[in-house]
Short mmCIF file of C-alpha atoms in Angstrom, two decimals:
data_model
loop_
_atom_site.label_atom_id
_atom_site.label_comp_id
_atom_site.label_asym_id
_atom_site.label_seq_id
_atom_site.Cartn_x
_atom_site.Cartn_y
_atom_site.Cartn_z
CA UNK K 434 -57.82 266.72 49.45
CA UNK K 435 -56.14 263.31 49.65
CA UNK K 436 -52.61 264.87 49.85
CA UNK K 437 -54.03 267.40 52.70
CA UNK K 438 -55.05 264.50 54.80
CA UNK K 439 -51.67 262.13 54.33
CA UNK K 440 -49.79 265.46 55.70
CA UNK K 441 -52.07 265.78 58.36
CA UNK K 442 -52.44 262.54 59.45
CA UNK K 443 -48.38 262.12 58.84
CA UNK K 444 -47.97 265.52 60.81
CA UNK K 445 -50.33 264.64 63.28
CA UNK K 446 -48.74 261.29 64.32
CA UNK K 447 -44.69 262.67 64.23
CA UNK K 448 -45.27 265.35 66.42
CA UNK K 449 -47.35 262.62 69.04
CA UNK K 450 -45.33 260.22 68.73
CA UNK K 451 -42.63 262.79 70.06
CA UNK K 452 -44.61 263.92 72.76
CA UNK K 453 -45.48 260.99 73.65
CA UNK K 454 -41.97 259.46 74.03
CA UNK K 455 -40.84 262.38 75.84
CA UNK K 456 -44.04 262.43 78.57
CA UNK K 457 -43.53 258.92 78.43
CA UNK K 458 -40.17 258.96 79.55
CA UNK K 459 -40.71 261.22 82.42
CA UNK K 460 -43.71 260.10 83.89
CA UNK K 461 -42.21 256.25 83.51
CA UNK K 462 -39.11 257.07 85.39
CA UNK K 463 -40.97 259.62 87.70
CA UNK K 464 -42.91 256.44 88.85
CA UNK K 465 -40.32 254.08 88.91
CA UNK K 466 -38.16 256.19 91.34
CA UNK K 467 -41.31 256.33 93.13
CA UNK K 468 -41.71 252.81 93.48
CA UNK K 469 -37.85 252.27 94.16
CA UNK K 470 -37.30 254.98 97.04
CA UNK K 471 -40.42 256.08 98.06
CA UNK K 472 -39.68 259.56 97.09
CA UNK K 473 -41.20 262.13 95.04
CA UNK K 474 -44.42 261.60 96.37
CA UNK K 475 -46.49 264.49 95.23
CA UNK K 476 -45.18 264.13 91.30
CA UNK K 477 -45.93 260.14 91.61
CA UNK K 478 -49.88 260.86 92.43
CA UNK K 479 -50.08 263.28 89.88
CA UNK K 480 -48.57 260.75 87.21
CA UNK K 481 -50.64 258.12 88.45
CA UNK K 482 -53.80 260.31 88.34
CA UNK K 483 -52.99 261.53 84.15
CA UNK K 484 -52.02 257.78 83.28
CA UNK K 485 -55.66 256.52 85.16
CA UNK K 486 -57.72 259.95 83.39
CA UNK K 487 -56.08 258.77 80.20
CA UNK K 488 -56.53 255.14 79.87
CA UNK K 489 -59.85 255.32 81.77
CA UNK K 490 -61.39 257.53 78.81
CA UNK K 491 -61.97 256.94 75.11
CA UNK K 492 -59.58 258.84 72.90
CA UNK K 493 -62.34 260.24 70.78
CA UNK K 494 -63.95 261.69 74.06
CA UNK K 495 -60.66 263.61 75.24
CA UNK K 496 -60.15 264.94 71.86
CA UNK K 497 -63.62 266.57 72.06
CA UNK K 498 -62.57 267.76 75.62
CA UNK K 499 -59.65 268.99 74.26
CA UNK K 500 -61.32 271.17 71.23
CA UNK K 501 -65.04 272.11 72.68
CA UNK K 502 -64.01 272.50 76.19
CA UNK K 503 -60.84 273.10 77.23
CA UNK K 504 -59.56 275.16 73.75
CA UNK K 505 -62.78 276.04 73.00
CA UNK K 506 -62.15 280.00 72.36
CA UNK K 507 -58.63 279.20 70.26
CA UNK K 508 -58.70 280.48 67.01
CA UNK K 509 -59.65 276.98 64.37
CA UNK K 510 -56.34 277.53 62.78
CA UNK K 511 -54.90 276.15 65.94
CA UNK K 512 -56.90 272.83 65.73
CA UNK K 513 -54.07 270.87 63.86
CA UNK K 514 -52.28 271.63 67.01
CA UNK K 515 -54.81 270.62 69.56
CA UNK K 516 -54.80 267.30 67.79
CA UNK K 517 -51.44 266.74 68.23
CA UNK K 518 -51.64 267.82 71.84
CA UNK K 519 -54.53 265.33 72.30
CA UNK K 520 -52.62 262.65 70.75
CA UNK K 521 -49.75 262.96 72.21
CA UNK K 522 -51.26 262.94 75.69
CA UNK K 523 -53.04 260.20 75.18
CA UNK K 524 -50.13 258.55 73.89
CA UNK K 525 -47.91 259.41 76.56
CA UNK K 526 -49.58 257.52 78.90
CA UNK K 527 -49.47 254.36 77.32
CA UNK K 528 -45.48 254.73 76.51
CA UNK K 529 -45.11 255.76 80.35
CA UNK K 530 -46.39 252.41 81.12
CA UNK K 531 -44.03 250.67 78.79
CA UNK K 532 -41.26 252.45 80.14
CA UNK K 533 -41.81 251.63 83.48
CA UNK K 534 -41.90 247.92 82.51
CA UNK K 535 -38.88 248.23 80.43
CA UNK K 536 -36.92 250.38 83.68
CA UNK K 537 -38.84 247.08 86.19
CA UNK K 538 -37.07 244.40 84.08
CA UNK K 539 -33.85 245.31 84.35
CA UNK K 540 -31.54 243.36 87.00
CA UNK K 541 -30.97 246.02 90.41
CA UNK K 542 -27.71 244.20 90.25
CA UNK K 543 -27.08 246.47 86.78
CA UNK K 544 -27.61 249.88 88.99
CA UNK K 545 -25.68 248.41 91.81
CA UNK K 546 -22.97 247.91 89.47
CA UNK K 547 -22.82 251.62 88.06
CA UNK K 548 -23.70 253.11 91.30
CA UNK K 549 -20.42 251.28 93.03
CA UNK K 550 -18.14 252.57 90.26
CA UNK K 551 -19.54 256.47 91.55
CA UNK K 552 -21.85 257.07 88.62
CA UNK K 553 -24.97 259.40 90.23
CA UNK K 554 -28.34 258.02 90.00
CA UNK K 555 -29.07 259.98 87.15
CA UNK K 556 -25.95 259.01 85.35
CA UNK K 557 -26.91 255.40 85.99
CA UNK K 558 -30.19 256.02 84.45
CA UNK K 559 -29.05 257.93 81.47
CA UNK K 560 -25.96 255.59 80.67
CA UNK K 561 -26.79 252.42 82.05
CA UNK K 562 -30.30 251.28 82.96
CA UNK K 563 -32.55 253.80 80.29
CA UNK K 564 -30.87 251.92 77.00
CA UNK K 565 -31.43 248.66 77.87
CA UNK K 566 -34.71 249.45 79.40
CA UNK K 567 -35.39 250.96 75.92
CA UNK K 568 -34.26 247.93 73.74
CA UNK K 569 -36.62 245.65 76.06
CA UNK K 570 -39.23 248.14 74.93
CA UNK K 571 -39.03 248.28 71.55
CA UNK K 572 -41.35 245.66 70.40
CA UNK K 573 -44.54 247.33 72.75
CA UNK K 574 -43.16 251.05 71.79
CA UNK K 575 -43.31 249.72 68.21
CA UNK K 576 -46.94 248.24 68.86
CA UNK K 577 -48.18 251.63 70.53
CA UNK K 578 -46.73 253.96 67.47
CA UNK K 579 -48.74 251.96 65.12
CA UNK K 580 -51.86 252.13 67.30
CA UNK K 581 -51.56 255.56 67.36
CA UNK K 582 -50.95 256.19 63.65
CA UNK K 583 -54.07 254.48 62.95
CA UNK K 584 -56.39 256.17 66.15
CA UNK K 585 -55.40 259.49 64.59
CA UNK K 586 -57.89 258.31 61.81
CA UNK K 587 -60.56 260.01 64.64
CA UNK K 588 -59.14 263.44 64.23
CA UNK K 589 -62.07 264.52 61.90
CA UNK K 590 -64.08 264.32 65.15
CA UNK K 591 -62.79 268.04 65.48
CA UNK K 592 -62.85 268.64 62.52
CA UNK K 593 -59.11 268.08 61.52
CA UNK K 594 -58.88 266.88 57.31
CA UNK K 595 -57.17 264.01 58.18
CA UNK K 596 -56.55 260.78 55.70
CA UNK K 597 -59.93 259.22 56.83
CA UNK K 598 -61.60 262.17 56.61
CA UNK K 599 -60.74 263.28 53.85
CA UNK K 600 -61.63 260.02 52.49
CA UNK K 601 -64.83 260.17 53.70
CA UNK K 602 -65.81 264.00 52.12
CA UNK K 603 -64.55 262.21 48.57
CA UNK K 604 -67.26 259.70 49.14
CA UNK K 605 -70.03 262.00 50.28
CA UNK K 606 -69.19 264.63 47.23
CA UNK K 607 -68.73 261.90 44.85
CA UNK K 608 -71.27 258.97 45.51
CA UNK K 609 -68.61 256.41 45.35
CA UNK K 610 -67.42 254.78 48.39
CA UNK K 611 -65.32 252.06 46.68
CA UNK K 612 -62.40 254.20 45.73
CA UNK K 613 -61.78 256.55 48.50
CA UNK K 614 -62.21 254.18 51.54
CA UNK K 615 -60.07 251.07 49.92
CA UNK K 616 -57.90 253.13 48.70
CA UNK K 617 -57.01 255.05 52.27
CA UNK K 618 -57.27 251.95 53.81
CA UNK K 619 -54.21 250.60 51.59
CA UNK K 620 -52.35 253.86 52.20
CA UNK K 621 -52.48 252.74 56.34
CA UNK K 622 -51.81 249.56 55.74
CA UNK K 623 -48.44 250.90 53.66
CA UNK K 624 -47.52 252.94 56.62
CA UNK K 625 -47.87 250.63 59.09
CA UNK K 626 -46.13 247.96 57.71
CA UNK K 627 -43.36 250.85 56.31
CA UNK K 628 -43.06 251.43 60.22
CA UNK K 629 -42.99 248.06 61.27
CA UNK K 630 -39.99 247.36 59.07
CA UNK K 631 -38.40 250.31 60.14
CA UNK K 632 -38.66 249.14 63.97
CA UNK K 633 -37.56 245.86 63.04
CA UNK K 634 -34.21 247.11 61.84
CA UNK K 635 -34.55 249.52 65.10
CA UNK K 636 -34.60 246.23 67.14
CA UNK K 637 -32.11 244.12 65.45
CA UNK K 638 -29.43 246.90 65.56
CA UNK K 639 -29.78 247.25 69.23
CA UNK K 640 -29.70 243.21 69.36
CA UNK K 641 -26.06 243.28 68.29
CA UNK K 642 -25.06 242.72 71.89
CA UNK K 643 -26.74 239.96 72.55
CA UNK K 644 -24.55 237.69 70.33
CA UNK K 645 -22.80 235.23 71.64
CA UNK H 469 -8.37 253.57 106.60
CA UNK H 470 -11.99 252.07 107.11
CA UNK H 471 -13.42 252.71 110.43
CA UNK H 472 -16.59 250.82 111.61
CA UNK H 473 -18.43 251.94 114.24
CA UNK H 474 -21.38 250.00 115.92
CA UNK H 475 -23.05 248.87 112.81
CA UNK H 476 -26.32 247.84 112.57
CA UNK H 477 -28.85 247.22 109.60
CA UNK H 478 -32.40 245.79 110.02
CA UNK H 479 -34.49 244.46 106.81
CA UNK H 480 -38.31 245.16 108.36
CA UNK H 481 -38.17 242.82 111.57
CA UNK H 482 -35.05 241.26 110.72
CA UNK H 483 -31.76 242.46 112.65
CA UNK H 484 -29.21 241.25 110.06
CA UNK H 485 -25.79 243.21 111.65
CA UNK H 486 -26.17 243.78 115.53
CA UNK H 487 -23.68 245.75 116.08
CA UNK H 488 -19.97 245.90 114.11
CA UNK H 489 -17.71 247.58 115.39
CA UNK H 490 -14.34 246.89 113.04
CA UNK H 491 -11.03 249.03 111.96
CA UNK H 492 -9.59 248.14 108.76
CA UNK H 493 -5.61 249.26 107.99
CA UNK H 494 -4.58 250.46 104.94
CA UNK H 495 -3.12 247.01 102.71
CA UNK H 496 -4.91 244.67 104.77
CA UNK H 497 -6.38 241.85 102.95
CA UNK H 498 -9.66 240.83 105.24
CA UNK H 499 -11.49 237.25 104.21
CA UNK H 500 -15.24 237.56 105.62
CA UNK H 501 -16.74 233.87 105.71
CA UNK H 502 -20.10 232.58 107.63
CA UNK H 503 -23.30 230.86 107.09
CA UNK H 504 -25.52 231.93 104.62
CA UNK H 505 -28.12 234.94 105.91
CA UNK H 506 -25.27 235.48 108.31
CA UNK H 507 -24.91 238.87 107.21
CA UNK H 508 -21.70 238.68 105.41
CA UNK H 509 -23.01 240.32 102.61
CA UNK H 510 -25.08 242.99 103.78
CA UNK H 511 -22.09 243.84 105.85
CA UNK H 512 -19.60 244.23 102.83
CA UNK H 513 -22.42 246.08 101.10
CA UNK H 514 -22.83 248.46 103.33
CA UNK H 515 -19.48 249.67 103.36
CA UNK H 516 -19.84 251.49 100.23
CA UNK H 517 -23.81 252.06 101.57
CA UNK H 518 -25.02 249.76 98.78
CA UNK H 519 -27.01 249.34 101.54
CA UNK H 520 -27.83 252.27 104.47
CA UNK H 521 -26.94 251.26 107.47
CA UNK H 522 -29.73 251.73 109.99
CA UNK H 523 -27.43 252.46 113.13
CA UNK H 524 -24.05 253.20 113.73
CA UNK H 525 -21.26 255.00 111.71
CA UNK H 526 -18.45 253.88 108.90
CA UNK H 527 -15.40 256.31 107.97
CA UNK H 528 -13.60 256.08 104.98
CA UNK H 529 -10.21 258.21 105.29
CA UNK H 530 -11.18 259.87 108.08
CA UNK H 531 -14.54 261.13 106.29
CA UNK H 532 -17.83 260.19 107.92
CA UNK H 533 -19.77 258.40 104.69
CA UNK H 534 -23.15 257.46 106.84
CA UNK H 535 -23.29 261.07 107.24
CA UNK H 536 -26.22 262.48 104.73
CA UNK H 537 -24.16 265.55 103.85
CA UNK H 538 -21.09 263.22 102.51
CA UNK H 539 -21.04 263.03 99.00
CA UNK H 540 -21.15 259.46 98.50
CA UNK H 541 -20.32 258.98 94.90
CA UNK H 542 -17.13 260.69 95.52
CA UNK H 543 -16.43 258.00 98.18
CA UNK H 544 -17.67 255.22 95.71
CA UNK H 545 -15.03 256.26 93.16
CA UNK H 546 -12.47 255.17 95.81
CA UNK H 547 -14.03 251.60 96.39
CA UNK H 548 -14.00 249.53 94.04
CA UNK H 549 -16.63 246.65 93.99
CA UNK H 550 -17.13 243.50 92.25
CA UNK H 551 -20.14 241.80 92.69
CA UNK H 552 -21.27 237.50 92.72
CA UNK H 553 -22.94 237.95 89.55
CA UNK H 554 -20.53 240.38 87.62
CA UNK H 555 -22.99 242.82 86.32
CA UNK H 556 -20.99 243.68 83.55
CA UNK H 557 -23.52 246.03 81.43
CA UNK H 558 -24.83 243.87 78.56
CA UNK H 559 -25.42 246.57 75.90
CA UNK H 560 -21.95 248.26 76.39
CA UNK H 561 -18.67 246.64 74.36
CA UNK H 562 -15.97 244.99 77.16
CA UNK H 563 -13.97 248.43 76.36
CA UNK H 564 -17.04 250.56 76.76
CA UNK H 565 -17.81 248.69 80.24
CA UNK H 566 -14.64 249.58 81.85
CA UNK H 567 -14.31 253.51 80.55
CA UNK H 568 -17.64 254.24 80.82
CA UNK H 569 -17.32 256.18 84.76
CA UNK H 570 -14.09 256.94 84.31
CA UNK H 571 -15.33 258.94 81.17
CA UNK H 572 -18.74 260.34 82.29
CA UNK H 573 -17.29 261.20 85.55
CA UNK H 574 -14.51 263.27 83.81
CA UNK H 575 -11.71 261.87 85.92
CA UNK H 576 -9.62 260.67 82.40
CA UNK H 577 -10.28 261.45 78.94
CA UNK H 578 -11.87 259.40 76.32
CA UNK H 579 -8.05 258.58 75.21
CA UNK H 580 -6.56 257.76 78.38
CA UNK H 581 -9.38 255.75 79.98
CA UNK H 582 -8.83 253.70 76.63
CA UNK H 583 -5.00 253.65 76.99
CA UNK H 584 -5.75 252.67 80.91
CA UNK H 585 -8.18 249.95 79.69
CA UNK H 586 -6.10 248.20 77.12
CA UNK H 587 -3.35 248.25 79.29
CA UNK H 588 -5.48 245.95 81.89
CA UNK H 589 -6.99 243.82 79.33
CA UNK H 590 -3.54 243.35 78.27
CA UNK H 591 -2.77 242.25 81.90
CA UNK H 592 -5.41 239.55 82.16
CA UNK H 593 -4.71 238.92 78.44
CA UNK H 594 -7.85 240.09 76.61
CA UNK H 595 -7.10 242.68 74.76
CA UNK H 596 -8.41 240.93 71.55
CA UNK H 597 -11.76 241.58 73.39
CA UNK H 598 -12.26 244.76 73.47
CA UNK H 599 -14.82 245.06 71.12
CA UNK H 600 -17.15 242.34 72.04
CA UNK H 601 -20.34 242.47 74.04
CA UNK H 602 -20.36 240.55 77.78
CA UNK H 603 -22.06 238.03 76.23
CA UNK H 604 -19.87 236.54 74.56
CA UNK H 605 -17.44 235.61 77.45
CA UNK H 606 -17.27 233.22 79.61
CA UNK H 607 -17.99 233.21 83.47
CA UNK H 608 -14.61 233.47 84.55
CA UNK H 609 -13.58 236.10 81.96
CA UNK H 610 -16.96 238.53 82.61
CA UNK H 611 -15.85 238.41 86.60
CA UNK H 612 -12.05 239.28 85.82
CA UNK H 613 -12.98 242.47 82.63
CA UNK H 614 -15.50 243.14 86.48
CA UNK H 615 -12.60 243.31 88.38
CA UNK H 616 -10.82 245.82 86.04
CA UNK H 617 -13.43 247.95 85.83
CA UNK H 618 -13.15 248.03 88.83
CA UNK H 619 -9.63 249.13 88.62
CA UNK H 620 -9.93 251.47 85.91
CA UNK H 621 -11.20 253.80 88.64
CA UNK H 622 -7.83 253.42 90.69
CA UNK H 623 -9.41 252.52 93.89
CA UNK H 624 -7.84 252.11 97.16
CA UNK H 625 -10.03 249.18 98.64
CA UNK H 626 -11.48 246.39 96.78
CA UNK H 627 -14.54 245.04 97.88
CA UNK H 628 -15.44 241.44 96.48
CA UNK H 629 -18.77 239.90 97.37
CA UNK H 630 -18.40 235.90 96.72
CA UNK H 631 -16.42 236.42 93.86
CA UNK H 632 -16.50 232.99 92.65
CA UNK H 633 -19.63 231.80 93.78
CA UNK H 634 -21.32 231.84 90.50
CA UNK H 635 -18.75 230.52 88.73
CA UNK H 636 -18.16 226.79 87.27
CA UNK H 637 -15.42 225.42 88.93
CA UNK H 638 -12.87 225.05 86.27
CA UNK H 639 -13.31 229.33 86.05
CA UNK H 640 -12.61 229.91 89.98
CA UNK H 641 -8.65 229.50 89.39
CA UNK H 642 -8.05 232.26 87.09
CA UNK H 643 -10.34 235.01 88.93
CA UNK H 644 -8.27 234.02 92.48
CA UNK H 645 -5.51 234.36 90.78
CA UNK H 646 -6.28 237.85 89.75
CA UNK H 647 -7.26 238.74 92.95
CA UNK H 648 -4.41 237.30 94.37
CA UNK H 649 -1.91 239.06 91.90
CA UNK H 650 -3.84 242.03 93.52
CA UNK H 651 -3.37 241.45 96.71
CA UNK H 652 0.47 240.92 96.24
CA UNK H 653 0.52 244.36 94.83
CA UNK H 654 -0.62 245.60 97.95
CA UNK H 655 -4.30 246.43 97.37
CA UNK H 656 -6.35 246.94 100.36
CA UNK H 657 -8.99 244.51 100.00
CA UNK H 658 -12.49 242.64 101.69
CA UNK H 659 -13.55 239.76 100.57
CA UNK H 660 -16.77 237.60 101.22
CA UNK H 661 -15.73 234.19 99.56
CA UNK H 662 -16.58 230.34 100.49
CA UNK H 663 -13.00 229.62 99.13
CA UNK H 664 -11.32 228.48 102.24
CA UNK H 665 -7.93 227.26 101.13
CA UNK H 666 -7.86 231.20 99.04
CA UNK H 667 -8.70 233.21 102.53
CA UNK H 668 -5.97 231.06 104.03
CA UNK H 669 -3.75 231.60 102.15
CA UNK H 670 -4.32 235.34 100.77
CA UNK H 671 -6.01 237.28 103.65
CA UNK H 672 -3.98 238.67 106.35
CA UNK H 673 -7.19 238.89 108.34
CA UNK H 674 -10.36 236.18 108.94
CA UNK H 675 -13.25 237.21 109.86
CA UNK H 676 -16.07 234.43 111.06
CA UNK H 677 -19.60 236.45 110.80
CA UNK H 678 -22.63 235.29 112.31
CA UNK H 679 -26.05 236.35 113.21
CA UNK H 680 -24.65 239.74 112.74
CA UNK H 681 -21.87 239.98 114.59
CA UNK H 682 -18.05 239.05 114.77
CA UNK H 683 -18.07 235.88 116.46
CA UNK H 684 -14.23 235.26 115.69
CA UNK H 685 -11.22 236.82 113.61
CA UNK H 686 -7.55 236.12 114.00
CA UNK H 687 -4.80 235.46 111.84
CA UNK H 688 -5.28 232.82 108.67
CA UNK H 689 -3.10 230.43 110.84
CA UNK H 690 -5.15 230.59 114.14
CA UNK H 691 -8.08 230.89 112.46
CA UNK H 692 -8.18 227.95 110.77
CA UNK H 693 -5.70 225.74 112.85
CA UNK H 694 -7.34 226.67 116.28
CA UNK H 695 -10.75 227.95 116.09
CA UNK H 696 -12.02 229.28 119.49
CA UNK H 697 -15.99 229.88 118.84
CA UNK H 698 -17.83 226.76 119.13
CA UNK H 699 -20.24 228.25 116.13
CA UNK H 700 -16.94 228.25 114.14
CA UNK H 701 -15.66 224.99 114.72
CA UNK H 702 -19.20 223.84 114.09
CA UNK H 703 -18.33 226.12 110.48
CA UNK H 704 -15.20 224.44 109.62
CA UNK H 705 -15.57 220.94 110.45
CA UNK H 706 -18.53 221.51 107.93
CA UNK H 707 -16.86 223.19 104.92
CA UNK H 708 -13.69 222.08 105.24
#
């Protein structure tokens, strides 16, 4: 049962972490665009509406939205998957704001400089503005990976046999709370801090440029 | 070879260019100079529409670039620009700065843009730096690996905007110089500079902006040693 609910919770926050970098990436440069030319007007407002739904609303609540409402005649085989959906949503929205910040603090003179040497504006994002926009990142992007590693611990809500849940049926069918909760609890606390090392080297290989 | 017609660019209320109208010749070396907010700058700038114009029309060999339907990266390939503040890219190596859009825009392979680029940091002798991040130079050595970027691309007009300006003063020497070796080659070239004695000396052409217009161009000589505009004799007796 224990095992079960590491995969899940392991499954559940790879595949939102992905979804949420990629979402997070598009809606963050859809708005930035927005905010530098004025254009894509209609795409802006709807990015701006999902980011305001998101962050306006408990994650708990959308996950029920998600599996009572909205999926509520998919088969329950499928609910591993409408966790991960509702995850990586949610977590979209908060890496779409990071993003954006990261995109903001980086000098116009940087996409003056590849747009004079011909590069197209998407060029100049892909090659020139996105990785340092990225590297300014990385510290928040680590911060919001770890918060949603540990928020997945509310996947039982739909009934998803996640880590804390799991933990949590031990205690009921066994009448001992000691083991199963402290011993879950040290399980997150080795993943998070597994993660945070790995960012750390994430951060200090992309800080070889800034040497001097 | 650059053909301005009755150019005019507004910020909100303010009418920074009233009206250019300007023909620049193929290996003419034109020194721009004015007070600040003269619109100097935004001039240079929006020859390669860095900034959009917001009347009027500029060609570039006989191609009309203000026009919407003119691809204008195509025409940016041709003008190469080098900016106060060098904006080299700070995560890219020096040798990764100056293939980088010869490379993604497919105009030389990953070999020959290398070849290219070595053989220009050999030029300004920095080939030993290839490998190191922007960084790590100095002022005057970010502004000249700019300048070859710049050149990797093969343009046929420079554009420099204040070159120098943010430099230290011992590093101003060795970017005129490179601009100057430049300029004996022949380059076509603008350049927006506060370096008097360098626009007499280089430009063929001085231009005096202010408040958005030509007030005054002639010949280094006559610009300098008889100044007509009482705005630029005001100028000079100031700066120099």
């Amino acid at each position: 049962m224990f095992l079960q609910g590491f995969g899940n919770t392991l499954l559940i926050s790879l595949f939102a972490v992905l979804i949420g970098v990629i979402i997070g990436l598009l809606v963050g440069i859809v708005r930035v665009y927005h905010n530098q030319t004025g254009g894509w007007k209609i795409l802006d407002g709807i990015c701006r509406a999902y980011v305001s739904v998101i962050r306006g609303t408990p994650m708990i609540l959308q996950l029920m939205i998600w599996y009572y409402l909205i999926f509520a005649s998919l088969d329950r085989d499928y609910v591993l998957f409408v966790a991960i959906l509702g995850f990586g949503l949610n977590s979209g929205a908060y890496v779409s704001e990071i993003i954006r910040g990261g995109i903001q603090s980086i000098d116009v003179g940087q996409s003056e400089a590849g747009r004079s040497l011909g590069l197209s504006q998407v060029q100049t994002m892909r090659f020139i503005i996105l990785p340092q926009a990225i590297k300014n990142s990385l510290p928040a992007l680590g911060n919001e990976f770890i918060v949603l590693l540990k928020e997945t611990s509310v996947a039982g809500t739909i009934t998803v046999i996640d880590m804390t849940q799991a933990a949590n049926l031990v205690r009921a069918n066994t009448y001992d709370a000691f083991f199963p909760l402290i011993a879950v609890a040290l399980v997150y606390w080795v993943l998070v801090t597994g993660l945070s090392a790995l960012l750390k080297r994430a951060e200090r290989r992309m800080a070889k440029s800034d040497r001097s | 070879m650059i053909e301005v017609k009755n150019l005019e660019k507004t910020f909100g209320d303010n009418h920074v260019l009233r009206g250019i109208t300007e023909h620049i010749e193929q290996g003419e070396k034109i020194a721009i100079i004015g007070p600040s907010g003269s619109g100097k700058s935004t001039f240079l700038r929006c020859l390669n529409l860095l900034e959009q114009p917001t009347g009027g029309e500029i060609w570039f060999d006989g191609m009309n670039i203000t026009d919407p339907k003119c691809s204008i990266d195509k025409v940016r390939q041709k003008m190469g620009m080098v900016f106060q503040h060098f904006n080299l890219f700070p995560h890219l190596t020096i040798l990764e700065n100056i293939t980088l859009a010869p490379v993604k825009l497919k105009l030389m392979s990953k070999e020959e843009a290398d070849k290219k680029a070595y053989a220009l940091l050999e030029r300004i002798g920095m080939k030993e730096k290839a490998d190191t991040y922007p960084a790590m130079l100095s002022g005057g050595q970010k502004q000249r690996i700019a300048i070859i970027r710049a050149l990797a691309m093969n343009p046929e007009v420079m554009l420099f905007d204040e070159p120098t300006s943010a430099l230290d003063p011992e590093m101003v020497g060795e970017v005129l110089d490179l601009i100057r070796e430049l300029a004996d080659e022949g380059m076509t070239m603008v350049i927006v500079t506060h370096e008097m004695g360098f626009a007499k000396e280089v430009a063929t052409r001085v231009m005096f902006v202010d408040e958005g217009i030509i007030k005054e161009q002639n010949t280094p000589q006559a610009f300098f040693d008889n100044p007509q505009n009482p705005r630029l004799k005001e100028f000079l007796s100031k700066v120099l």
